[in-house]
C-alpha positions as a Markdown table, in Angstrom:
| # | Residue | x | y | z |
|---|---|---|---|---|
| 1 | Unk | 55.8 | 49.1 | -18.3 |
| 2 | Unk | 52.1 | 49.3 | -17.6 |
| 3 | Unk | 49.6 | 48.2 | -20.1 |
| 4 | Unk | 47.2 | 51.2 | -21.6 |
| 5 | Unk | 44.5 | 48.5 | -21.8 |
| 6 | Unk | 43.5 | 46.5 | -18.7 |
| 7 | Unk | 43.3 | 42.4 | -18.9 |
| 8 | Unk | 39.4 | 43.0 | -18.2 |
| 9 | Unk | 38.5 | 45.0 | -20.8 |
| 10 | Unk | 40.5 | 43.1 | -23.2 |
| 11 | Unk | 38.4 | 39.5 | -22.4 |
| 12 | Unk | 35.6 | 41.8 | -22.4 |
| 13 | Unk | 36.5 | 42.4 | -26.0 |
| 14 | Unk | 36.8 | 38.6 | -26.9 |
| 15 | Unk | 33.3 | 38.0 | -24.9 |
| 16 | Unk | 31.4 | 40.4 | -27.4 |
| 17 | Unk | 33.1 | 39.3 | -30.5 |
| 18 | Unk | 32.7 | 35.5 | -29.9 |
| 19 | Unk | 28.8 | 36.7 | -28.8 |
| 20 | Unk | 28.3 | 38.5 | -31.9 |
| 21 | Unk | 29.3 | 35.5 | -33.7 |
| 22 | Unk | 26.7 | 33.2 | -31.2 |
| 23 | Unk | 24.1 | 35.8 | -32.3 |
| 24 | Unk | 24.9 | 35.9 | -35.9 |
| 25 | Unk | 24.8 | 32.3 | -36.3 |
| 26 | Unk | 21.9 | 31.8 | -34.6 |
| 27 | Unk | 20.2 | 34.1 | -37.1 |
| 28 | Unk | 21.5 | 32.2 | -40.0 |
| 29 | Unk | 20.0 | 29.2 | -38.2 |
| 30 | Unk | 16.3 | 30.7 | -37.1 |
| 31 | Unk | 15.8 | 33.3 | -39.3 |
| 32 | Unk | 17.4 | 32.9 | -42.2 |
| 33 | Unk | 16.4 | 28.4 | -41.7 |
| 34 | Unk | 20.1 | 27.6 | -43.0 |
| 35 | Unk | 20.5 | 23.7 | -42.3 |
| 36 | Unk | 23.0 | 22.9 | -39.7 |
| 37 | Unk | 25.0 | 19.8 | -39.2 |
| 38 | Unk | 26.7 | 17.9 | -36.3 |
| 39 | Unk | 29.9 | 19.8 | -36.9 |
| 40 | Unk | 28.0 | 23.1 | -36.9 |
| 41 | Unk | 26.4 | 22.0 | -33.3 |
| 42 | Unk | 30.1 | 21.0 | -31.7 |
| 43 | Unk | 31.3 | 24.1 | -33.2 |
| 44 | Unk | 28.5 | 26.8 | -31.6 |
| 45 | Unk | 28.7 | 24.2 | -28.6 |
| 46 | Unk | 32.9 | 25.3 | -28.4 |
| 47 | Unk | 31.7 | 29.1 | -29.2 |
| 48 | Unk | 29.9 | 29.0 | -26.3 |
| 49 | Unk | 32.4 | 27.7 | -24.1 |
| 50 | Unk | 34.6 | 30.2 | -25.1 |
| 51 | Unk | 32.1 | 32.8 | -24.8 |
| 52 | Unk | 31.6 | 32.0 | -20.7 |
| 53 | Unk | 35.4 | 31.6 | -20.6 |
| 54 | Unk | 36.1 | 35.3 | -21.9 |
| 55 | Unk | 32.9 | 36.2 | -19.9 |
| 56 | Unk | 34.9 | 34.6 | -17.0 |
| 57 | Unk | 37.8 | 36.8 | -17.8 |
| 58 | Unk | 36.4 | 39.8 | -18.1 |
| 59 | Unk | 34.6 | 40.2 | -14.7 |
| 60 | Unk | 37.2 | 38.9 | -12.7 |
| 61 | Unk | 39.5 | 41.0 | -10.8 |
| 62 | Unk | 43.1 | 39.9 | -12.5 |
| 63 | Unk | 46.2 | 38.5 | -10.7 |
| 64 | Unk | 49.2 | 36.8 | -12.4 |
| 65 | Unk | 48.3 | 33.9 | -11.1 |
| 66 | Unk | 44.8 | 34.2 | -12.0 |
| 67 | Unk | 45.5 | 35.6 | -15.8 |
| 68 | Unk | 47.2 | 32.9 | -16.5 |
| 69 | Unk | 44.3 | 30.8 | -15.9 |
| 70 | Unk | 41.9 | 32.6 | -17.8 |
| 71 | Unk | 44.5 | 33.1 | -20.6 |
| 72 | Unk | 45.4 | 29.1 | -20.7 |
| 73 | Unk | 41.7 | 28.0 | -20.4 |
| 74 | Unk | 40.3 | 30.5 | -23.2 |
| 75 | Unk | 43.5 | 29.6 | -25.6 |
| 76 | Unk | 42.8 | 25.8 | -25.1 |
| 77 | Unk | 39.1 | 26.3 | -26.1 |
| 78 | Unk | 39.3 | 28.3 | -29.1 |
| 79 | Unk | 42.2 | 26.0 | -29.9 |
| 80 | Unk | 39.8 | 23.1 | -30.2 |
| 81 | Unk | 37.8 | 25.0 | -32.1 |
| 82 | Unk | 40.3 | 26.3 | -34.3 |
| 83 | Unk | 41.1 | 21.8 | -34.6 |
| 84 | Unk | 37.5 | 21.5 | -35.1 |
| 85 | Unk | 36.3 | 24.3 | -37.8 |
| 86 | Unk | 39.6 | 23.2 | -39.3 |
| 87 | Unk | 38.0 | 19.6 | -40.0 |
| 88 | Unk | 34.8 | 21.0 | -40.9 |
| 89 | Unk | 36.3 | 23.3 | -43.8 |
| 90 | Unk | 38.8 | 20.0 | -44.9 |
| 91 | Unk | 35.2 | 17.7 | -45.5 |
| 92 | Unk | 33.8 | 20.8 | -47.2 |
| 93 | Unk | 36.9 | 20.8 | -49.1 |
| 94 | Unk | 37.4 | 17.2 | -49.7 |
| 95 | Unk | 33.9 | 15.3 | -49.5 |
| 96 | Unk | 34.0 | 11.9 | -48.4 |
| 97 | Unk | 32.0 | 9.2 | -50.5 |
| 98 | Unk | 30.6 | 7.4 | -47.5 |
| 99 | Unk | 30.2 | 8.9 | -44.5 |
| 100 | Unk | 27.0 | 8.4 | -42.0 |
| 101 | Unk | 24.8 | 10.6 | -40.7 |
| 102 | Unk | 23.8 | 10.5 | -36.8 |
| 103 | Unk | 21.7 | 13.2 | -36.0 |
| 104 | Unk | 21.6 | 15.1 | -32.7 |
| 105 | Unk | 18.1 | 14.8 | -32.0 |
| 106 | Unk | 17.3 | 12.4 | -29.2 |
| 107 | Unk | 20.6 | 10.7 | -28.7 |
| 108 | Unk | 22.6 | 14.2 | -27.5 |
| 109 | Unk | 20.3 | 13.9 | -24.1 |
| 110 | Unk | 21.6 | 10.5 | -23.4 |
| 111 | Unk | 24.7 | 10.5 | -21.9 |
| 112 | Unk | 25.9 | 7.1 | -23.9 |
| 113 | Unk | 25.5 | 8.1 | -27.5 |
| 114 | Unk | 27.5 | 11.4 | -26.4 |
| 115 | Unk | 30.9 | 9.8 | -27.9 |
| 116 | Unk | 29.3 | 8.5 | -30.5 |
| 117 | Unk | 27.9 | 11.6 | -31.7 |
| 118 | Unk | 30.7 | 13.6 | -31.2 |
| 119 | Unk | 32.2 | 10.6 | -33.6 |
| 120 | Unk | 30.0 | 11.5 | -36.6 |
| 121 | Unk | 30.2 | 14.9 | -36.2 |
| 122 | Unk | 34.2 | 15.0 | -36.7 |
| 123 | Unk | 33.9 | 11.6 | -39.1 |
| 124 | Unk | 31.5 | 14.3 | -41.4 |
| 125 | Unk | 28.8 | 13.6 | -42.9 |
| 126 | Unk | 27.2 | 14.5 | -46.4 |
| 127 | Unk | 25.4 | 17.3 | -45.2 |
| 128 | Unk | 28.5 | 19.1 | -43.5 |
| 129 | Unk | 30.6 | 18.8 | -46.6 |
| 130 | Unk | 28.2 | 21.7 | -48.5 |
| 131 | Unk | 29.2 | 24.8 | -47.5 |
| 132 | Unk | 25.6 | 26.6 | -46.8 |
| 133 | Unk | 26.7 | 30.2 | -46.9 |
| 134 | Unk | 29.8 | 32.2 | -48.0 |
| 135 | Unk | 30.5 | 35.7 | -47.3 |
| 136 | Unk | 32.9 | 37.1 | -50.1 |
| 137 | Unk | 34.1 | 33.5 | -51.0 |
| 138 | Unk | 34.7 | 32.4 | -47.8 |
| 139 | Unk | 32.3 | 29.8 | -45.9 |
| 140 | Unk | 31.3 | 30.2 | -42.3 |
| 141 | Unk | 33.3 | 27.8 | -41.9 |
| 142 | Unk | 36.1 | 29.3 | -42.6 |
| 143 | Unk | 35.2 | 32.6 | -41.0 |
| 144 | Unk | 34.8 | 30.3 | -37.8 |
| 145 | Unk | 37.7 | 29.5 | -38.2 |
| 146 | Unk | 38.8 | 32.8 | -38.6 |
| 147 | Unk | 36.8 | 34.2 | -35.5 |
| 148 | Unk | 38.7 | 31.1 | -33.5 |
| 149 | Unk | 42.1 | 31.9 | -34.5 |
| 150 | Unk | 42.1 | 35.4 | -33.2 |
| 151 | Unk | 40.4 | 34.3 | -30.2 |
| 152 | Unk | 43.4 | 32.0 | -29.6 |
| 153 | Unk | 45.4 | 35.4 | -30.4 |
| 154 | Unk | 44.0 | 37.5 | -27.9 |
| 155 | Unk | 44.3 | 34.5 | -25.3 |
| 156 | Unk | 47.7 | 34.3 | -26.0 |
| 157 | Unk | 48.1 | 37.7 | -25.7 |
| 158 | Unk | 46.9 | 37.6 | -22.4 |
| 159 | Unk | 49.2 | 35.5 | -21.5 |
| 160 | Unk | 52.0 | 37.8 | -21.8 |
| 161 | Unk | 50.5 | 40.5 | -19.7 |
| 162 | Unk | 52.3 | 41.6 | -17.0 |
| 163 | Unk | 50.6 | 42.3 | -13.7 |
């Protein structure tokens, strides 16, 4: 049986979602000045992975072979972010006592202090374990991880198309 809805237009439907949710959290960040830690950086960094790789998807003419690669590279990014909002919400959740800070500004653009950073960002740090905005109870952080779950739902379901 023949899908209704084509593979393309499908990804093209994950691409504008996880872009929405780029442009809405970049609002919350410029306009709105909410303060943003390391985990919020890796997180938007992992959106916009997964933002090219449904991009990808969508403008590429589908074969099985080639759906599957989409499908299997777009479900193991938003599953990494669905591994990584899930630690953010679980510091917000449970604060640790000590925890240090190492802030992206000057160390992110040398290659070295790239492992390190990443590091603190998933060790937490005070300033990640305050949530900073909530939408009907739930943080952004929990939305994100929201948003990354069905992304990793609509990958999957890609998966199962049939060509």
């Amino acid at each position: 049986m023949k899908h209704v809805i084509s593979a393309n237009k499908i990804y093209l439907f994950g691409f504008l979602l996880a872009f929405a949710a780029l442009l809405f959290d970049a609002y919350l960040q410029f306009h709105l000045t909410s303060p943003t830690c390391n985990l919020v950086y890796l997180e938007r960094i992992i959106l916009f992975v997964t933002v090219l790789s449904f991009l990808a998807g969508s403008l590429y003419h589908h074969t099985a072979a080639s759906n599957r690669v989409f499908s299997l590279s777009s479900l193991l990014i938003s599953l990494i972010g669905v591994g990584t909002t899930l630690r953010h919400a679980w510091i917000q959740h449970f604060p640790q006592s000590q925890s240090f800070n190492l802030n992206p500004g000057n160390y992110t653009s040398k290659l070295t202090y790239i492992s390190q950073w990443i590091q603190s960002a998933y060790s937490g740090t005070t300033s990640c374990s305050q949530p900073q905005w909530s939408w009907y109870g739930i943080t952004l952080t929990e939305w994100s991880f929201l948003l990354f779950i069905f992304l990793s739902v609509i990958a999957l379901s890609q998966l199962r198309h049939k060509f």
